[in-house]
Coordinates of C-alpha atoms and ligand atoms in Angstrom, one line a residue:
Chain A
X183 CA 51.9 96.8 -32.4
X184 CA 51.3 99.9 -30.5
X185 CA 52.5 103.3 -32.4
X186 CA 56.1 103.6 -30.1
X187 CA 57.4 100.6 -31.0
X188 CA 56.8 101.5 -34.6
X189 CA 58.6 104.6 -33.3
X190 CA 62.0 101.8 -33.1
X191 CA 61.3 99.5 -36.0
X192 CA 64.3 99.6 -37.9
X193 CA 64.9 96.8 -40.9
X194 CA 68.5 94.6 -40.4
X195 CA 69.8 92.4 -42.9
X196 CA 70.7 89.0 -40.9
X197 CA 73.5 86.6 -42.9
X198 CA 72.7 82.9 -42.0
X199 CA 76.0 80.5 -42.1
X200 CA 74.5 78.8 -45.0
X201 CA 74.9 82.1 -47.0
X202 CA 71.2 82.9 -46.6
X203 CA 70.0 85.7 -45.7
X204 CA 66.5 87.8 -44.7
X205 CA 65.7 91.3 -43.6
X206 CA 64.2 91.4 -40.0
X207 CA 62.5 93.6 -38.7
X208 CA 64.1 94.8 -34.9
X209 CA 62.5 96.5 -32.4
X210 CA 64.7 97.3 -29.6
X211 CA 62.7 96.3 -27.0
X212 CA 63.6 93.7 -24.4
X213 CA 60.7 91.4 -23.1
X214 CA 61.2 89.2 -20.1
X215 CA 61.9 86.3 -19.8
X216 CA 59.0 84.3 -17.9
X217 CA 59.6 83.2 -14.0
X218 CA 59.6 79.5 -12.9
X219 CA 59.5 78.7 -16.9
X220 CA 61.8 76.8 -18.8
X221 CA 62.0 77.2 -22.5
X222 CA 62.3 73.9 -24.4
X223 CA 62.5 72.5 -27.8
X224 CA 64.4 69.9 -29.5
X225 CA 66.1 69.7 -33.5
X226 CA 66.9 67.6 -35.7
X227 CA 70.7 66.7 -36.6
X228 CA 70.5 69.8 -39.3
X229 CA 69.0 72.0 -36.9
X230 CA 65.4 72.2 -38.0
X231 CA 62.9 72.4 -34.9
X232 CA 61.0 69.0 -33.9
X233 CA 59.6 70.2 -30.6
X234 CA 58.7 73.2 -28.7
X235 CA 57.1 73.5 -25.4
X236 CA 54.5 76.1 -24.6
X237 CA 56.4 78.7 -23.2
X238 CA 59.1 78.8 -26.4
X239 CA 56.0 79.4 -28.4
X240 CA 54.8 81.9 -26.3
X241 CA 58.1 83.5 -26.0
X242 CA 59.1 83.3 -29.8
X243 CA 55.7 84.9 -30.8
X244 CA 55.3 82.1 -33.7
X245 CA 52.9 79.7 -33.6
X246 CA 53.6 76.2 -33.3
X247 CA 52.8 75.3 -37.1
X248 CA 55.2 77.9 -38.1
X249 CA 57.8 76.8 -35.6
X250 CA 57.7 72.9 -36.5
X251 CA 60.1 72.3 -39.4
X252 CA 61.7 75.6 -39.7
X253 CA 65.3 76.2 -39.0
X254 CA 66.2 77.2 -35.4
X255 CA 67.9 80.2 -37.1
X256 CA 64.4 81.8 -37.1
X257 CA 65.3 83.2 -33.5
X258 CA 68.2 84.5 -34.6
X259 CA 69.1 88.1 -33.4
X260 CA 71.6 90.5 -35.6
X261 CA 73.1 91.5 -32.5
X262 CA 74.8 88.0 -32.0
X263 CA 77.7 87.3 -33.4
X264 CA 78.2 84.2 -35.8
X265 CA 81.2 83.1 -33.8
X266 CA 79.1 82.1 -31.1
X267 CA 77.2 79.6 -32.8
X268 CA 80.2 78.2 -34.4
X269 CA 80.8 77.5 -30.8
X270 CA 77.5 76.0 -30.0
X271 CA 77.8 73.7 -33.1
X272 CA 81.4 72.5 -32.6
X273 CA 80.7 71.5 -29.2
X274 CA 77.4 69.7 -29.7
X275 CA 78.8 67.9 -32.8
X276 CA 81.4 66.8 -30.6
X277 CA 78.7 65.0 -28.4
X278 CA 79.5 67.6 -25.4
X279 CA 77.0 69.9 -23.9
X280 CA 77.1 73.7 -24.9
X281 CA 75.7 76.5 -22.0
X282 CA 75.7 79.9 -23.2
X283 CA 73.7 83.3 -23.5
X284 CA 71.7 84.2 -26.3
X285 CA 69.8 87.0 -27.7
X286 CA 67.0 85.6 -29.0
X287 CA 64.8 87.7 -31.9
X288 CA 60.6 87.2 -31.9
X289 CA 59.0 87.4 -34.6
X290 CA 57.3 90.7 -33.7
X291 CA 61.4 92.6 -33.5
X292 CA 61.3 92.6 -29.6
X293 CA 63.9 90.3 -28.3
X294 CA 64.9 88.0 -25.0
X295 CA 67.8 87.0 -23.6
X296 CA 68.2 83.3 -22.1
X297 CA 70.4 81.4 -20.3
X298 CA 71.0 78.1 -22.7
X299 CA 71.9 75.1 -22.8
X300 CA 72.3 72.4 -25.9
X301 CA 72.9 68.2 -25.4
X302 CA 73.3 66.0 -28.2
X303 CA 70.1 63.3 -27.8
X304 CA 71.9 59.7 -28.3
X305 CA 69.6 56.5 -28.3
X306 CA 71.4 53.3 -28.6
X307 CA 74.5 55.0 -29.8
X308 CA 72.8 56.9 -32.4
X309 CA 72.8 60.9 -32.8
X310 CA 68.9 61.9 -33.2
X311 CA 69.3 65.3 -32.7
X312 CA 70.0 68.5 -30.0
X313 CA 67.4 69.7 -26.9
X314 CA 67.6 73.1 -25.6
X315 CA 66.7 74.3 -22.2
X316 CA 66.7 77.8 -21.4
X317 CA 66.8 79.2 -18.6
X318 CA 66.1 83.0 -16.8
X319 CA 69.4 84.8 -16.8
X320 CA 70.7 87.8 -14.3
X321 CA 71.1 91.3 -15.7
X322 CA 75.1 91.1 -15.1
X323 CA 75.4 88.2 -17.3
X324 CA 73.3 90.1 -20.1
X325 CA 75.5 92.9 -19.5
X326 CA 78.6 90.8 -19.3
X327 CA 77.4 88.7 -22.3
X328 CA 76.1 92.6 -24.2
X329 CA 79.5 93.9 -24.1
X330 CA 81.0 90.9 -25.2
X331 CA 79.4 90.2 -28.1
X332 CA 79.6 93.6 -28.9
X333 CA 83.2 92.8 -29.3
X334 CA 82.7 90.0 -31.8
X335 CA 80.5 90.9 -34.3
Chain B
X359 CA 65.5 35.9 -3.5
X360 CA 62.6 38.4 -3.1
X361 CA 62.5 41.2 -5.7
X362 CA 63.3 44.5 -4.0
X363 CA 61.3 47.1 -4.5
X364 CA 62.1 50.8 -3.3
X365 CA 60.6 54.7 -3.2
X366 CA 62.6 57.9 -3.8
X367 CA 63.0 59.0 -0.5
X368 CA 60.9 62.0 -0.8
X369 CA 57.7 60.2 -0.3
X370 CA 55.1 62.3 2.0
X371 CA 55.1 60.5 5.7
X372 CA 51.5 59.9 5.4
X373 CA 52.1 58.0 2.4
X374 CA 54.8 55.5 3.9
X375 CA 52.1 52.8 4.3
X376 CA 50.2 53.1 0.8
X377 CA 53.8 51.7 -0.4
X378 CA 53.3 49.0 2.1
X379 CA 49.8 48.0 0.1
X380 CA 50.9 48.8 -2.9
X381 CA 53.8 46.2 -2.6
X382 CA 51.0 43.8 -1.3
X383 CA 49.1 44.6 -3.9
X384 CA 52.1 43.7 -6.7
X385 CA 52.8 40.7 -5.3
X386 CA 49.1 39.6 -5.2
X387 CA 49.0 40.3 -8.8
X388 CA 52.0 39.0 -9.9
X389 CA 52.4 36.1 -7.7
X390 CA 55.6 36.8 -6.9
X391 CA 57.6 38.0 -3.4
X392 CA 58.6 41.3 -3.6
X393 CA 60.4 43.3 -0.6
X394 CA 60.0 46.7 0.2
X395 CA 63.1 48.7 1.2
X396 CA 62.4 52.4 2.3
X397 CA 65.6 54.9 2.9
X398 CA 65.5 58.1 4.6
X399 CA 68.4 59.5 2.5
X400 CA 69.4 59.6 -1.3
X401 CA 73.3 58.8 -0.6
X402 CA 72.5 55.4 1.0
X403 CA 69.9 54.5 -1.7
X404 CA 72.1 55.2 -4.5
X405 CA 74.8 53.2 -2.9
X406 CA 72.4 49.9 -3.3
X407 CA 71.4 50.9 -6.7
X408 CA 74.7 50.7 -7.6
X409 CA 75.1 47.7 -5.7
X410 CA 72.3 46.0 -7.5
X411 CA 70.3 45.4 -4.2
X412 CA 67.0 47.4 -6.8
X413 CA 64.9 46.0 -9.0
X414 CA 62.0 48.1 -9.3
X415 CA 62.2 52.1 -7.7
X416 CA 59.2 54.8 -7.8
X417 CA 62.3 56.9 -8.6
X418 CA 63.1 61.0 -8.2
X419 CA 63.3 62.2 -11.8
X420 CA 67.0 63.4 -11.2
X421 CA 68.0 59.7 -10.3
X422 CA 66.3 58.5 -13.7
X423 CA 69.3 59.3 -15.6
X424 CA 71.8 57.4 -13.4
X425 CA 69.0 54.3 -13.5
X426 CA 68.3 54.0 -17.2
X427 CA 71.8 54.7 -18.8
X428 CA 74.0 53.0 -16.5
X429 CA 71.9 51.0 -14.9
X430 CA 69.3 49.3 -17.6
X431 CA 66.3 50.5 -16.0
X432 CA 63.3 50.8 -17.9
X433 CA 60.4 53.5 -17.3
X434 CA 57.3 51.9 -17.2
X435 CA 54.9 54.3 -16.3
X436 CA 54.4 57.6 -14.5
X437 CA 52.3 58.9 -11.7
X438 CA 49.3 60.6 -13.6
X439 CA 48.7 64.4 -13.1
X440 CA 51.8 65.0 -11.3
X441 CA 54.6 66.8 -11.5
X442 CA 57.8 67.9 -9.5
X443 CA 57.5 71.9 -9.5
X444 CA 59.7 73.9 -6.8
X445 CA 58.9 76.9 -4.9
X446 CA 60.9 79.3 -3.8
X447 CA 59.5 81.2 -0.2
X448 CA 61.0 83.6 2.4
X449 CA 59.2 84.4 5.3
X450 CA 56.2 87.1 5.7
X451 CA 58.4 89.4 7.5
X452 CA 60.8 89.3 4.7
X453 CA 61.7 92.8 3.1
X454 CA 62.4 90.7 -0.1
X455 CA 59.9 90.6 -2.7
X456 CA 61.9 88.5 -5.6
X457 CA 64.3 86.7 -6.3
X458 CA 66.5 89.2 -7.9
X459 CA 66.3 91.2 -4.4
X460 CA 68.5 88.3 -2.6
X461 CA 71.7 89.3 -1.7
X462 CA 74.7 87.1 -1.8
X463 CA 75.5 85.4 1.7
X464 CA 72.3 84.8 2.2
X465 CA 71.0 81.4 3.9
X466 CA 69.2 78.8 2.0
X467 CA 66.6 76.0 3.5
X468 CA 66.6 73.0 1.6
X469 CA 66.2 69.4 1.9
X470 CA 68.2 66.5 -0.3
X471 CA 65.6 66.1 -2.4
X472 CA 67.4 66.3 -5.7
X473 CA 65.5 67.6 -8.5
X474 CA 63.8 70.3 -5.9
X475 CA 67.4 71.6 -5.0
X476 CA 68.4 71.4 -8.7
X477 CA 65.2 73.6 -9.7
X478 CA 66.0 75.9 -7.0
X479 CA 69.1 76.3 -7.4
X480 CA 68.2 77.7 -11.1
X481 CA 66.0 79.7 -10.0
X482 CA 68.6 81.6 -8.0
X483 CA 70.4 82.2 -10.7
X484 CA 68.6 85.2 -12.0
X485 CA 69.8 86.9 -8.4
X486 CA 73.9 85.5 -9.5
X487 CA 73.5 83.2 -6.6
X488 CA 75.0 80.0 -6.8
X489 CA 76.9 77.7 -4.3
X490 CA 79.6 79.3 -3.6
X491 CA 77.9 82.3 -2.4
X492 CA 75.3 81.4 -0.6
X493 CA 75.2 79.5 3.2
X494 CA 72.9 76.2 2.6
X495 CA 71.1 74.6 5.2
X496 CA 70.1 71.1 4.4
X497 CA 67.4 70.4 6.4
X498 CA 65.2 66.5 6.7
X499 CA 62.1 68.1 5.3
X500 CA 59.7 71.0 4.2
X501 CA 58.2 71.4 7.6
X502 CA 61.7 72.2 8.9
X503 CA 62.4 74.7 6.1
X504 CA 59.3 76.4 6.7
X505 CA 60.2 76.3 10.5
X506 CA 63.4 78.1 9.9
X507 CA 61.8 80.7 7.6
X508 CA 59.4 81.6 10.4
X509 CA 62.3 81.8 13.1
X510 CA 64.2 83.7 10.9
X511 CA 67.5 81.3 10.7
X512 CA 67.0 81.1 7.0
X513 CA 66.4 84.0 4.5
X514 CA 64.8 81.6 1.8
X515 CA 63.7 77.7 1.2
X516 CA 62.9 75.8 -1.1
X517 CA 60.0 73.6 -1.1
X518 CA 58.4 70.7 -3.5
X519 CA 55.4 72.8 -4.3
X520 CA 53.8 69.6 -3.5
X521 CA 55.0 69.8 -0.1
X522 CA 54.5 73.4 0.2
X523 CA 51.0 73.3 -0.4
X524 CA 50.3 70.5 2.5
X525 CA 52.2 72.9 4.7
X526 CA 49.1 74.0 7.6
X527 CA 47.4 77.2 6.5
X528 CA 48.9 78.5 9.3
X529 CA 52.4 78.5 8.4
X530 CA 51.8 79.0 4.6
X531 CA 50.1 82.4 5.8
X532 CA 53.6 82.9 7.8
X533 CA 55.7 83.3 4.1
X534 CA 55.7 84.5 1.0
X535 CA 56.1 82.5 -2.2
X536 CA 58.8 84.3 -4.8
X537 CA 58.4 82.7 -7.6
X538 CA 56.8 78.5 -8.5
X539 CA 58.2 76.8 -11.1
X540 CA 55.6 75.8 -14.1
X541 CA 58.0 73.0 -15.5
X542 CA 55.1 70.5 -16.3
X543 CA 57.5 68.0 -17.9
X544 CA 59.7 66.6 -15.2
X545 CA 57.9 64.1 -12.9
X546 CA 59.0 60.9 -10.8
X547 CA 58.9 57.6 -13.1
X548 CA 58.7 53.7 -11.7
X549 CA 61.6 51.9 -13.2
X550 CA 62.1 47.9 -13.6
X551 CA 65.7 46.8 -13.6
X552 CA 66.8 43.9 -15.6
X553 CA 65.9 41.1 -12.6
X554 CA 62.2 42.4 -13.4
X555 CA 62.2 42.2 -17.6
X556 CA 60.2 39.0 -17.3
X557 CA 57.1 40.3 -15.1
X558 CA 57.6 44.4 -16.9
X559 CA 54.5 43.5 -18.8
X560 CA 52.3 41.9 -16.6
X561 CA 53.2 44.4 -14.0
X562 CA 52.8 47.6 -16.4
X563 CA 49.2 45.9 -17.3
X564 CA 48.3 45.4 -13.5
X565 CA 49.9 49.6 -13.0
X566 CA 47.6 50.6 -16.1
X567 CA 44.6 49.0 -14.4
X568 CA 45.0 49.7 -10.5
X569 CA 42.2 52.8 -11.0
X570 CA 39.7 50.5 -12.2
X571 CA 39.9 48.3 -9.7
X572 CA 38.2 49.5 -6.3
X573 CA 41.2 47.8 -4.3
X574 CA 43.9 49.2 -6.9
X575 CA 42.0 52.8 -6.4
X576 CA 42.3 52.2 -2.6
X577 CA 45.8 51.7 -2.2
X578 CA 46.4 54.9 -5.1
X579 CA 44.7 57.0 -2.7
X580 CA 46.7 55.9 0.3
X581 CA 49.9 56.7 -2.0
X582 CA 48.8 60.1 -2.7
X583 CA 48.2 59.4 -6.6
X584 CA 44.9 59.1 -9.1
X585 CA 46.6 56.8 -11.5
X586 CA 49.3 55.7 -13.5
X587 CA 50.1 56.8 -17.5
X588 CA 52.3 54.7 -19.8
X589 CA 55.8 55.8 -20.5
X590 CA 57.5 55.4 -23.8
X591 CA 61.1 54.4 -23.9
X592 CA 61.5 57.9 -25.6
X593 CA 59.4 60.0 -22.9
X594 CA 61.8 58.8 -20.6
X595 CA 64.7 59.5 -22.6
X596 CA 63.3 63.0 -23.3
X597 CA 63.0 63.6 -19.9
X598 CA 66.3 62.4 -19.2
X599 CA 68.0 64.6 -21.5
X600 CA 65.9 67.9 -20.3
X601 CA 67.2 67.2 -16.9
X602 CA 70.8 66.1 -18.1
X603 CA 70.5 70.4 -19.4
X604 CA 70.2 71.3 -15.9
X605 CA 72.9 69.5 -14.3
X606 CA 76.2 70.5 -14.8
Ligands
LIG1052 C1 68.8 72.6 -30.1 C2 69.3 73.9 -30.7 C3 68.7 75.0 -30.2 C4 69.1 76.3 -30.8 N1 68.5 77.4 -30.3 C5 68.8 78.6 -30.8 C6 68.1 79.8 -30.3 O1 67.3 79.7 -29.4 N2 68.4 81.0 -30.9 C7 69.3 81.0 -31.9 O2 69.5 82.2 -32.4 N3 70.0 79.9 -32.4 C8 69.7 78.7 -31.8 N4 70.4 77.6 -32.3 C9 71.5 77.8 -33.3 C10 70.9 77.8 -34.7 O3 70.8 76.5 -35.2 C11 71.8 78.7 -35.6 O4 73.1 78.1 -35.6 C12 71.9 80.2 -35.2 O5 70.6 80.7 -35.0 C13 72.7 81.0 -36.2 O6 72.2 80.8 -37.4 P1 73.1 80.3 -38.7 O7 73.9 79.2 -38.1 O8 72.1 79.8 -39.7 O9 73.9 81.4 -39.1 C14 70.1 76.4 -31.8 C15 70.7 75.2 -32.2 C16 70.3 73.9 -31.7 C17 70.9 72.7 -32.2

């Protein structure tokens, strides 16, 4: 890490909905998201990761070992608010299809924002778990989506 | 009855009659009639899937989903090394240099093929361009989109990188690419409907060995493909669902 962004480390306690909780580190330093990429991976019915594609490793800034099994709260950034993935989770549960923007927090403090969206994978009738696609997003929607959550935490 | 057999419609001219051998070639090996049906559009093939006039489709990845859930397709195998990537190109002259820089009202070159419009039409979205705010163009295929880049009667295109990259070097040195998709997971997929459940293993056997064979690797090449992988029932479903996340 180079000396300014130790400059903007700062430490943030994140509350999980679980009542866990960790201190992250945060660096507020946005990188972007990658052109022509989409950003997969898959859970199981608890949330815990299954699958991730290249570029979510590369994105996250974990390595796929640490990403296979963990919670998909890793990513979590302190800047979104909870309510938002009560909405994610009440929607998928449902068996619907959730689209939404996210701030997403790697595992070096630096964060990225995506475009996502969650579907429930069914086979013969059965709930096996959630994929995510993200997508790039524009900068009004970030600012729209900023501002917003802003308002929510 | 003949089995019917079809092709997404976005098959490469020059590859119209390596489906004619490749048929041939099936029915040789299966000892069975099949019939070929080619379409020139998506509307009036999906019309006879639903009509059950299919029973085994080289099918756009964007039509899987409509083929194996409501339809009781199965995927059987996939073409190997090849996937559907989109590219997104405006012409030389063009004072844009990404796709943020695209200004709503701008016109778009495409072509029907779905899962090339769908990818493109994402990758607008970083630029808050989206159909209502944007004048498309559908056009019969990449040589026309290109063709309306260089006359200037469209501001960007979309192109099957595939298609893109056959495109003369001539013309390609006439645009400029803004951004190429690097998907790697979404690819077309041959399909069996029910009417074909009985022959789905001889014919994924004779699919899996058609590169080994120096007649099987003759008729490949005149498709445009090395080979053919096998396709579990849950690649296909994974698939399925990524693309379901992109339609909305
Ligand atoms: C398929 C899938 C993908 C998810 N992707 C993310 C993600 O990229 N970032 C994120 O913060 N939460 C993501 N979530 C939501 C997390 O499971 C979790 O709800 C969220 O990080 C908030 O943490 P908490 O619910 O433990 O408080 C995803 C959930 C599912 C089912």
């Amino acid at each position: 890490m180079s000396e300014e962004k130790n400059d903007n480390l700062r430490e943030e306690l994140i509350r999980y909905y679980d009542g866990a909780e960790r201190v992250a580190k945060i660096v507020d330093e946005e990188v972007p998201y990658p052109d022509g990429k989409l950003i997969v991976s898959r859970t199981d019915v608890k949330g815990f990761i299954t699958h991730v594609n290249q570029a979510f490793v590369d994105m996250s800034g974990y390595t796929r070992e640490e990403l296979i099994g963990a919670n998909h709260n890793i990513l979590r950034h302190p800047d979104m608010p909870a309510i938002a993935f009560k909405g994610l989770w009440d929607t998928v549960e449902k068996g619907e299809k959730w689209q939404g923007f996210v701030k997403n927090l790697r595992k070096d403090g630096t964060y990225y924002w995506v475009k996502a969206t969650v579907i429930p994978n069914i086979r013969n009738g059965q709930l096996l778990g959630y994929t995510s696609v993200r997508r790039k997003p524009s900068r009004s929607k970030i600012r729209e989506s900023e501002a917003l959550y802003a308002t929510l935490m | 009855m003949p089995l019917n057999l079809t092709v997404s419609p976005d098959f490469a001219p020059d590859h119209i009659s390596g489906w004619f051998y490749f048929n041939t070639y099936l029915q040789r090996k299966l000892g069975i009639p099949i019939h070929l049906e080619l379409y020139d559009s998506f509307a009036k093939q999906r019309e006879d899937i639903r009509n059950g006039k299919v029973d085994l489709i080289y099918a756009n990845p964007y039509d899987a989903s409509m083929l194996v859930r409501e339809m009781g397709f199965k995927a059987l195998t996939r073409p190997m090394q090849k996937t559907d990537e989109t590219v997104i190109a405006v012409s030389a002259q063009s004072s844009v240099n990404s796709v943020e820089e695209l200004q709503p009202g701008a016109i778009l070159a495409t072509t029907d093929d779905p899962d090339v419009h769908t990818m493109g039409m994402i990758m607008l979205e970083p630029a808050d361009l989206d159909e209502s705010n944007i004048q498309l163009k559908t056009l019969k295929n990449y040589v026309l989109v290109a063709k309306s880049l260089l006359k200037g009667e469209a501001d960007v295109g979309f192109f099957l990188k595939q298609g893109y990259d056959e495109l003369s070097t001539l013309i390609r040195s006439e645009m400029k690419v803004l951004v190429s998709s690097q998907i790697g997971v979404i690819h077309h997929v041959l399909l069996a409907g029910p009417a074909f459940a009985q022959y789905q293993e001889a014919l994924t056997s004779a699919l899996l060995t058609m590169s080994e064979d120096p007649k099987g690797r003759s008729v490949l090449q005149n498709m445009g493909l090395v080979g053919w992988e096998e396709m579990s029932e849950e690649d296909s479903e994974f698939m399925i669902d990524l693309i379901d996340t992109l339609i909305d």
